[in-house]
XYZ file of C-alpha atoms in Angstrom:
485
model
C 1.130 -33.944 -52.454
C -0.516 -36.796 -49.961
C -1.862 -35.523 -46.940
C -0.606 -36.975 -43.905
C -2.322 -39.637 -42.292
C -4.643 -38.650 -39.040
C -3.829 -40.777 -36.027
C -4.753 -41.906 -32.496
C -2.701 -40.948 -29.787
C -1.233 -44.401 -30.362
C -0.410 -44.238 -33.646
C -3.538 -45.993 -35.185
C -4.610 -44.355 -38.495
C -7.901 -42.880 -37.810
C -10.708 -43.725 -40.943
C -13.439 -41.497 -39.696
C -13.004 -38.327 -37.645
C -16.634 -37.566 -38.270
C -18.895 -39.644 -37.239
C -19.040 -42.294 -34.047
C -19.607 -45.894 -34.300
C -23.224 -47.105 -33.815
C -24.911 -49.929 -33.964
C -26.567 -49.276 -36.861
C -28.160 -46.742 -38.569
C -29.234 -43.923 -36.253
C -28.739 -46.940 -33.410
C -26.959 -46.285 -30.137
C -23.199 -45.307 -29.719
C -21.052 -48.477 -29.256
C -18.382 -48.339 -26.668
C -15.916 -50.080 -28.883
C -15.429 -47.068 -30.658
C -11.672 -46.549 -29.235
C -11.097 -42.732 -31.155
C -14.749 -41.577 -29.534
C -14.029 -42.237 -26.249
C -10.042 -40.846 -26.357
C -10.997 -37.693 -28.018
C -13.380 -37.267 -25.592
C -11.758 -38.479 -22.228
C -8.774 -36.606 -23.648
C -11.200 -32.994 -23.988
C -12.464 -34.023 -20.533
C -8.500 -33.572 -19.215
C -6.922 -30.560 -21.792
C -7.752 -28.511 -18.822
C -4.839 -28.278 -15.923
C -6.491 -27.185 -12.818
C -5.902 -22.840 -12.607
C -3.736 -21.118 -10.475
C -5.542 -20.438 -7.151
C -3.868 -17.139 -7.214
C -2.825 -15.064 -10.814
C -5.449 -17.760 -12.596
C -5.602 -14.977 -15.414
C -2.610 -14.437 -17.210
C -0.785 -13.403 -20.716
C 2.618 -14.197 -21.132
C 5.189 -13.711 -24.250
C 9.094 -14.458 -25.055
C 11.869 -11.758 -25.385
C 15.318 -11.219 -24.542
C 17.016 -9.589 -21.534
C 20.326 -7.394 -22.577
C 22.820 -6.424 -20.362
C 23.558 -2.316 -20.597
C 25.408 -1.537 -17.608
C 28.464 -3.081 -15.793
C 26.960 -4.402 -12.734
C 29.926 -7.308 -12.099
C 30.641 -5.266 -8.850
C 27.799 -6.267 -7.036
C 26.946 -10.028 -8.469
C 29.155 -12.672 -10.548
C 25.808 -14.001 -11.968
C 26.735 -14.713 -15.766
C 24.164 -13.500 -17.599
C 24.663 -9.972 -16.013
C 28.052 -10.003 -16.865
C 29.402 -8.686 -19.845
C 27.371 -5.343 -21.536
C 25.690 -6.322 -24.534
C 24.728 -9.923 -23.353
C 21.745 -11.223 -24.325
C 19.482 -13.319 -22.476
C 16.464 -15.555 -23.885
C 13.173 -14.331 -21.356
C 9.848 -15.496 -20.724
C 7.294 -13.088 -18.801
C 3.894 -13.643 -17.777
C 1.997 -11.008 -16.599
C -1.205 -12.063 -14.740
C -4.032 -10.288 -12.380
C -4.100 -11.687 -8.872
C -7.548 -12.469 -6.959
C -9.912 -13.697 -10.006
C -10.455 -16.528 -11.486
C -9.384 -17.849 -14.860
C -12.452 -16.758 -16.352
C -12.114 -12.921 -14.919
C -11.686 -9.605 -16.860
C -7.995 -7.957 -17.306
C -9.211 -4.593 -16.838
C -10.277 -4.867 -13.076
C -8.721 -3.024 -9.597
C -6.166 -5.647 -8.666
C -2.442 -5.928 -8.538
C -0.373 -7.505 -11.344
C 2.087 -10.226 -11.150
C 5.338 -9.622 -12.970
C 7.135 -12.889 -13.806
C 10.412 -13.276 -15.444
C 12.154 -16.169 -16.593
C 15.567 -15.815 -17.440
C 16.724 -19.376 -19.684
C 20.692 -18.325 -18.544
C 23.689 -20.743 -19.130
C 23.829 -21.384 -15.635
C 20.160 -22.514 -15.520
C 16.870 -20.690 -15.333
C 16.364 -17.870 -12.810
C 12.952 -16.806 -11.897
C 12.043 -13.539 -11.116
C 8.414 -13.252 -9.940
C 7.195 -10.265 -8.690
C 4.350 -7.561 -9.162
C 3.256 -4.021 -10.477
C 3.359 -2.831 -7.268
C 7.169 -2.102 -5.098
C 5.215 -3.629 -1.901
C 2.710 -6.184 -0.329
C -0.553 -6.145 2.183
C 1.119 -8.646 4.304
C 4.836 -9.706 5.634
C 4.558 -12.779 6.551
C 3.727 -15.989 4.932
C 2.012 -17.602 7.950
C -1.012 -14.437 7.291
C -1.219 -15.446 3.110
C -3.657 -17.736 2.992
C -6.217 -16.370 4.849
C -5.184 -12.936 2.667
C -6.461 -14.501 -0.240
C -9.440 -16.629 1.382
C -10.750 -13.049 2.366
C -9.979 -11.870 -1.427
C -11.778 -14.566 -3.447
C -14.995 -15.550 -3.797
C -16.844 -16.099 -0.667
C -17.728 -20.035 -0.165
C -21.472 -19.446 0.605
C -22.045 -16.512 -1.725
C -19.575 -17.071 -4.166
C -18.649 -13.623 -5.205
C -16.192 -11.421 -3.471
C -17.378 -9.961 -0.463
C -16.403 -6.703 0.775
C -16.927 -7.651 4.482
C -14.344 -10.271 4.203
C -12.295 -7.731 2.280
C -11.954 -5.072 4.657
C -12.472 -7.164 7.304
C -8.722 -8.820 6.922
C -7.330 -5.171 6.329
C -9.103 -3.949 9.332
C -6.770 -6.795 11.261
C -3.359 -5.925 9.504
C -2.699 -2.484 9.635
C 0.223 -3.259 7.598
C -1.765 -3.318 4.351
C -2.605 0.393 4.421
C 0.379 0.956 2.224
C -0.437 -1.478 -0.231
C -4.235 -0.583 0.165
C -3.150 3.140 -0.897
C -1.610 1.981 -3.651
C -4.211 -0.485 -4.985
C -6.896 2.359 -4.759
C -4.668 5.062 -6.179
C -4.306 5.484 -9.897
C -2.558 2.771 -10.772
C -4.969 0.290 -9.209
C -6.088 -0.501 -12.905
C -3.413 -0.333 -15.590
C -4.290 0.290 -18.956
C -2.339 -2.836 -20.711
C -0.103 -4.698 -19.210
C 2.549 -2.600 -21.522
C 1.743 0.336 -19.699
C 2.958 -0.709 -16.203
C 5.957 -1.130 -14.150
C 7.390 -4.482 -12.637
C 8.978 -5.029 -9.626
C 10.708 -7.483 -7.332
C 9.061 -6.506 -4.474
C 10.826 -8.316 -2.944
C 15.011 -8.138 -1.147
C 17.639 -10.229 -2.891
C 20.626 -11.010 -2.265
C 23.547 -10.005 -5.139
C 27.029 -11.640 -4.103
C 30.274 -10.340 -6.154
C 33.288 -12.639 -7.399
C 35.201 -11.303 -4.028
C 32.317 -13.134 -1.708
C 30.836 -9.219 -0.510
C 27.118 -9.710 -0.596
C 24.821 -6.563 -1.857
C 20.782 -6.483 -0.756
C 18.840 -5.323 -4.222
C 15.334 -4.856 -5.170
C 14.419 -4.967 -8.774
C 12.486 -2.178 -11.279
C 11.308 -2.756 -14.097
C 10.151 0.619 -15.880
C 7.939 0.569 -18.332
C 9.351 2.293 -22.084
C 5.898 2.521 -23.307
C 4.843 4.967 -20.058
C 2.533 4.726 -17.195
C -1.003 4.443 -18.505
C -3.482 3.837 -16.458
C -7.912 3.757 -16.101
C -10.288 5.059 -14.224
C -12.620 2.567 -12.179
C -15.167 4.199 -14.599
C -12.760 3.409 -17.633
C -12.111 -0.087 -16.329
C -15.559 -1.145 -15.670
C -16.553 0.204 -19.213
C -13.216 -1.620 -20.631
C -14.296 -5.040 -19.048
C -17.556 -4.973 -20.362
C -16.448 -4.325 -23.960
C -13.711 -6.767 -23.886
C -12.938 -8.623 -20.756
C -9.469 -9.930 -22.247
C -8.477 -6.495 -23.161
C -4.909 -6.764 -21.257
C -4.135 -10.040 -23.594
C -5.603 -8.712 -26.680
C -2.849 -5.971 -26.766
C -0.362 -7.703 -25.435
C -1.058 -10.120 -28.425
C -1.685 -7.581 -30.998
C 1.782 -5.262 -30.451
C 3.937 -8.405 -30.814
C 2.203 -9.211 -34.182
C 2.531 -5.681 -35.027
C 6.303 -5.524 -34.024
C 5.846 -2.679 -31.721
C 7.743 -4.409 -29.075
C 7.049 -3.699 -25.736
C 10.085 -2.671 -23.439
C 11.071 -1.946 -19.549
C 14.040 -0.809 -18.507
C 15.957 -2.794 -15.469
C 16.835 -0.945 -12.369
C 18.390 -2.033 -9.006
C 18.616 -0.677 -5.358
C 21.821 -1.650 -4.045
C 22.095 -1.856 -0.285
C 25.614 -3.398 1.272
C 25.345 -6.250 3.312
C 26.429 -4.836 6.650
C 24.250 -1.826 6.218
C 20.869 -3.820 6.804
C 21.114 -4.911 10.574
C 21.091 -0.804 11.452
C 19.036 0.682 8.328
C 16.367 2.759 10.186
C 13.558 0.534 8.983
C 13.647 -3.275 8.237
C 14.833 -3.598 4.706
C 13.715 -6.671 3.852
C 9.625 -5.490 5.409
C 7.749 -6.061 2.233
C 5.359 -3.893 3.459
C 7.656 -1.030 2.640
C 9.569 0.585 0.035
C 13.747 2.018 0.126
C 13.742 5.726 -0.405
C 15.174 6.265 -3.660
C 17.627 8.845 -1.802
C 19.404 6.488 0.532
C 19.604 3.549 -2.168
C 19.593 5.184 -5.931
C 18.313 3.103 -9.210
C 21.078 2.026 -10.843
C 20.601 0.684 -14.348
C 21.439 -2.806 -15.337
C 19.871 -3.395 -18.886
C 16.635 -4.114 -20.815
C 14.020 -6.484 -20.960
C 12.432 -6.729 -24.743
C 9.282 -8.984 -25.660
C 9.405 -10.076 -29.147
C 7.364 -13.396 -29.977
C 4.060 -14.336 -28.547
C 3.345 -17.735 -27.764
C 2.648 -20.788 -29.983
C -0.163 -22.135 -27.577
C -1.235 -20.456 -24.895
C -2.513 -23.356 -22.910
C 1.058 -25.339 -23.593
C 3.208 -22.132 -22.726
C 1.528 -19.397 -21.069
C -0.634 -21.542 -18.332
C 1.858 -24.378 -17.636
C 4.218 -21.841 -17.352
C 5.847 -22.369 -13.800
C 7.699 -19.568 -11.901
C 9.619 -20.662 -8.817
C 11.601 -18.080 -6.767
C 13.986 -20.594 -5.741
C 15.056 -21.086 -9.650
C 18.348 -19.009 -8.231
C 21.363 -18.812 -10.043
C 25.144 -18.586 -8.634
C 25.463 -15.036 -7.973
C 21.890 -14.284 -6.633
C 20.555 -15.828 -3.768
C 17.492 -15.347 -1.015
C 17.354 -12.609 1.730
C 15.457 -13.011 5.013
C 12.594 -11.434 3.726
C 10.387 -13.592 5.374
C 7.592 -13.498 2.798
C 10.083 -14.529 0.173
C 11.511 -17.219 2.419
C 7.600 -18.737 2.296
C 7.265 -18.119 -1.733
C 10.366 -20.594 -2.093
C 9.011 -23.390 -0.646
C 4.816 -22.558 -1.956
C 5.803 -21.300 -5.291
C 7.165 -24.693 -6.099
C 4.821 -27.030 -4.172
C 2.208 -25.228 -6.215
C 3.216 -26.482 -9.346
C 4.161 -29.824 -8.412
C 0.026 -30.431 -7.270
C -0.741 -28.515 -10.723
C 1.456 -29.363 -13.410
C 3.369 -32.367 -11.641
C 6.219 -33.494 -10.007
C 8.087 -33.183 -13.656
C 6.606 -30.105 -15.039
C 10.417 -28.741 -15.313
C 10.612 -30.995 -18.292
C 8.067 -28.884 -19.936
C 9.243 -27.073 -22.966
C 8.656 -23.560 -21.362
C 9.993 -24.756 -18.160
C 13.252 -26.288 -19.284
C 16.187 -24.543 -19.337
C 16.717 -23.631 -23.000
C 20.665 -22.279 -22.582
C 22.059 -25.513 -21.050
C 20.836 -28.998 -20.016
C 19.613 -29.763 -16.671
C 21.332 -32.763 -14.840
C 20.431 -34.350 -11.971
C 18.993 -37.378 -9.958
C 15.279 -37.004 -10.110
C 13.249 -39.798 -12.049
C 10.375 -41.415 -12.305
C 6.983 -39.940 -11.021
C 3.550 -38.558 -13.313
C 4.747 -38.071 -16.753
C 8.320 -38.966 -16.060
C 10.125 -38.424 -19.706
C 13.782 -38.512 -17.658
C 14.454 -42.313 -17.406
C 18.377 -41.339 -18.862
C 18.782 -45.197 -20.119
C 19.924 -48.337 -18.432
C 23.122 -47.707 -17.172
C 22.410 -44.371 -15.387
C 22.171 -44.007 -11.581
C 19.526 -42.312 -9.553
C 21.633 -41.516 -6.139
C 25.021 -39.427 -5.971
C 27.942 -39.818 -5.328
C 28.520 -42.438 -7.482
C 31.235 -44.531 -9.538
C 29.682 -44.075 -12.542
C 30.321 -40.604 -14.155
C 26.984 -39.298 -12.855
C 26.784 -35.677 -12.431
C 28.819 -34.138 -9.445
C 28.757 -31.075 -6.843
C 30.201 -27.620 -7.422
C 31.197 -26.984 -4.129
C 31.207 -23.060 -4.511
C 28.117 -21.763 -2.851
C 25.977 -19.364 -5.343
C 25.547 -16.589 -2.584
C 27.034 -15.400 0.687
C 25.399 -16.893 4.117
C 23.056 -15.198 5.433
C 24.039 -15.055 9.484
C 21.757 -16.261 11.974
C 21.614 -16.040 15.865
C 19.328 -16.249 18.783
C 16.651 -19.060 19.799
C 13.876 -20.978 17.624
C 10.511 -20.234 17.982
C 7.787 -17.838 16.749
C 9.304 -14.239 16.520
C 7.742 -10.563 15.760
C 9.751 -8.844 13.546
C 12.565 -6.779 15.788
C 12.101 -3.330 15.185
C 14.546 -1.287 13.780
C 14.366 2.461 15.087
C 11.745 4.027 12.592
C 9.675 1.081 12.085
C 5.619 1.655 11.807
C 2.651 0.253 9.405
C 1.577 3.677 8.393
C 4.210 6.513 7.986
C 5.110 5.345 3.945
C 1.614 5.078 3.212
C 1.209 8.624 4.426
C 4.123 9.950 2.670
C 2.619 8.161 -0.688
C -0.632 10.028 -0.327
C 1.280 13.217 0.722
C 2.918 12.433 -2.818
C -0.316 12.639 -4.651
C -2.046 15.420 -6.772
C -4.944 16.462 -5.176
C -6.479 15.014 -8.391
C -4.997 11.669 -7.384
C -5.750 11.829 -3.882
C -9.739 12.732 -4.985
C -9.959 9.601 -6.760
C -8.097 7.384 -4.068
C -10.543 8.856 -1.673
C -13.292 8.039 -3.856
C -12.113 4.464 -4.655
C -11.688 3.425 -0.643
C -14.819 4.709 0.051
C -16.479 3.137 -2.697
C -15.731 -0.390 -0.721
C -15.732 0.314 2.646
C -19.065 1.955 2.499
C -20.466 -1.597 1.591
C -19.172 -3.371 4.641
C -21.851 -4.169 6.990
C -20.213 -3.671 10.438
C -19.314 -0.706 11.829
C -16.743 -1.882 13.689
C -14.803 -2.818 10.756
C -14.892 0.155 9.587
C -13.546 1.961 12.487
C -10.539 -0.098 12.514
C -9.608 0.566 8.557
C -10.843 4.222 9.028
C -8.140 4.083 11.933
C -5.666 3.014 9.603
C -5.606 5.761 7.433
C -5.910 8.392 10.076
C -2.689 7.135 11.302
C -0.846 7.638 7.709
C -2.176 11.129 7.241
C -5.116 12.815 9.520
C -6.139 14.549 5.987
C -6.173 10.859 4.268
C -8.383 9.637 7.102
C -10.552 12.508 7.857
C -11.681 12.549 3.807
C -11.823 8.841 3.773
C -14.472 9.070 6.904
C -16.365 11.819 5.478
C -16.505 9.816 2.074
C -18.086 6.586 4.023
C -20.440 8.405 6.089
C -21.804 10.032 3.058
C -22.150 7.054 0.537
C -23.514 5.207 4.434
C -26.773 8.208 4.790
C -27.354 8.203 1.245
């Protein structure tokens, strides 16, 4: 059998792929040489510039099926008939290091779901974690300046660090969970995914439902040590992907089962915190899980580059039956989410094959632009309406309104009647083992002992005397000891 022929990326069969053009023997490269200069101004560009957030990622396909009759609370079609099943992508990524960083480091997890439904993709992009260090989008970017890499030393500084947590004492739930036990999951199989965030579930009758997602893990909580992950990083600083990887080829599957908290609508304005704080979590005894089916991975990716890193989550890839609450971190994500990938992929990186919806066919009036691949032929129109059988609008809304009242301008939360930064994170270290809460206390210290001011300190150690006076009383005898040593 012939081989086939190898090409340029114009077609042009190529007659040597191993050595460049020169003018003569051993003489100097000649710029003529048309396949030198594409292969390499082509290796030059493979790269797509990384996320500046959850740079370092896995990701794999599956299937989402339907177990439980949920049609009460949403008419989204894909959640409506048991036994459905659901084509998935998930990426699973670490959050404040670079695309270069290890897996097995203190950080939280993002949690990213793509459902390819018949009604178009919906994107659910969450974390490991049920809450956030911040709850409003306005604070974000200086969040994550003060996470990264520092621009004169280049490494991550704790003084910048604590410095931002010292200033939002609404991170000391999130901070309680990051340095608990499950600051460093053991594979990304091992964890739990979540939401985090409050949706908004409408029914065929037009009642609208608040939900948050969870995702529990089937293979069990597993989790390391910051002895275990330090050790783990060192041996093999892609250890999360390397299992990931290796269970799929193995056909041990990896599984979580899909819970929801279901809040009516008209229960929100008087809940005794704010519901949709993502700062906080809903007490499993006011708002019960209530199963809705299973999310399976069962194929790894082709290419990672081509799948897993131009992979783009947006979390206003809604369907009709699910729509936005007014979380207002969430409210942020669905504008940033998507601007992201338009500077980083492109304006058309929803063409992309793990981008584009795979259970129907997109239709619409965007063309042109980087990369356009959409030109739809010569007789078809790029405005609406039109005479000219283009495609039309639905007119049914996919959610309920959300009501709104009052004046514009820059507002502080209004507080509903048990609101505070600190009592959840004290009732999550109240929930700990005093195993757990030895190793918590271990793992703030560890970091706050290295920042340089001591007024800094005093405002985190603050912080945690306000969720527990135990919590903050060890955390302050922990720094002051690591401080004379």
């Amino acid at each position: 059998m012939s081989k086939r022929v190898l090409t340029t990326e114009s077609g042009a069969p190529v007659a040597d792929n191993q050595n460049s053009a020169s003018a003569g023997v051993g003489g100097p490269l000649l710029l003529q040489d048309q396949h030198l200069l594409e292969k390499l101004a082509r290796f030059n560009r493979e790269r797509i510039p990384e996320r500046v957030v959850h740079a370092r990622g896995s990701g794999a396909y599956g299937y989402f099926e339907v177990t439980d009759d949920v049609t009460g609370f949403t008419h989204a079609d894909f959640l409506s008939t048991v036994g459905r099943r659901t084509e998935t992508f998930v990426r699973f990524s670490t959050v404040a290091d670079s695309l270069g960083g290890a897996d097995a480091v203190r950080d939280p997890r993002g949690f990213a779901v793509k459902f390819y439904t018949e009604e178009g993709n919906y994107d659910l992009v969450g974390n490991n974690t049920p809450v956030f260090f911040i709850k409003d989008p306005l604070k974000f970017p200086d969040f994550i300046h003060s996470q990264k890499r520092d621009p004169f030393t280049g490494r991550q500084e704790p003084d910048n660090v604590w410095d931002f947590w010292a200033h939002a004492p609404e991170a000391t739930h999130q901070v309680t969970w990051l340095m608990g036990d499950r600051g460093i999951p053991a594979s990304y199989r091992h964890m739990n995914g979540y939401g985090s965030h409050t949706y908004q579930w409408t029914n065929a009758d037009g009642e609208a439902f608040f939900v948050k997602y969870h995702f529990k893990t089937n293979q069990g909580i597993r989790c390391l040590s910051a002895e275990q992950g330090a050790e783990t990083a060192g041996q093999d600083p892609n250890s999360h992907q390397t299992d990931l990887l290796q269970a799929i080829e193995r056909g041990v599957n990896p599984s979580w089962t899909l819970y929801v908290q279901v809040m009516p609508a008209a229960e929100a304005a008087d809940y005794r915190f704010n519901p949709f704080d993502l700062t906080k979590v809903w007490p499993h005894k006011d708002h019960p899980l209530q199963r809705v089916g299973r999310l399976v991975l069962d194929r790894n990716p082709d290419n990672v580059f081509a799948e897993v890193e131009q992979a783009a989550f947006s979390p206003n890839n809604f369907v009709p039956g699910i729509g936005p609450s007014p979380d207002k971190m969430l409210q942020g994500r669905l504008f940033a989410y998507a601007d992201a990938h338009r500077y980083r992929l492109g304006v058309n990186h929803t063409l992309l094959a793990v981008n584009a919806p795979k259970a129907t066919t997109a239709r619409n009036y965007g063309r042109d632009g980087l990369m356009a691949s959409n030109a739809q032929g010569r007789h078809a129109k790029n405005y609406e309406p039109n005479s000219y059988d283009g495609p039309v609008e639905t007119g049914r809304p996919p959610a309920a309104p959300l009501p709104v009242s009052g004046h514009t301008g820059t507002h502080v939360a209004p507080l509903h009647t048990k609101d505070d930064d600190f009592f959840q994170a004290g009732e999550l270290y109240r929930l700990m083992s005093a195993e757990e809460r030895s190793r918590l206390i271990a793992n703030i210290a560890g970091g706050l002992s290295q920042v340089s001011r001591d007024d800094v300190i005093e405002k985190n150690l603050a912080h945690f005397h306000a969720a527990d006076p135990e919590y903050g009383r060890r955390v302050e005898e922990a720094v002051r000891a690591l401080r004379e040593d």
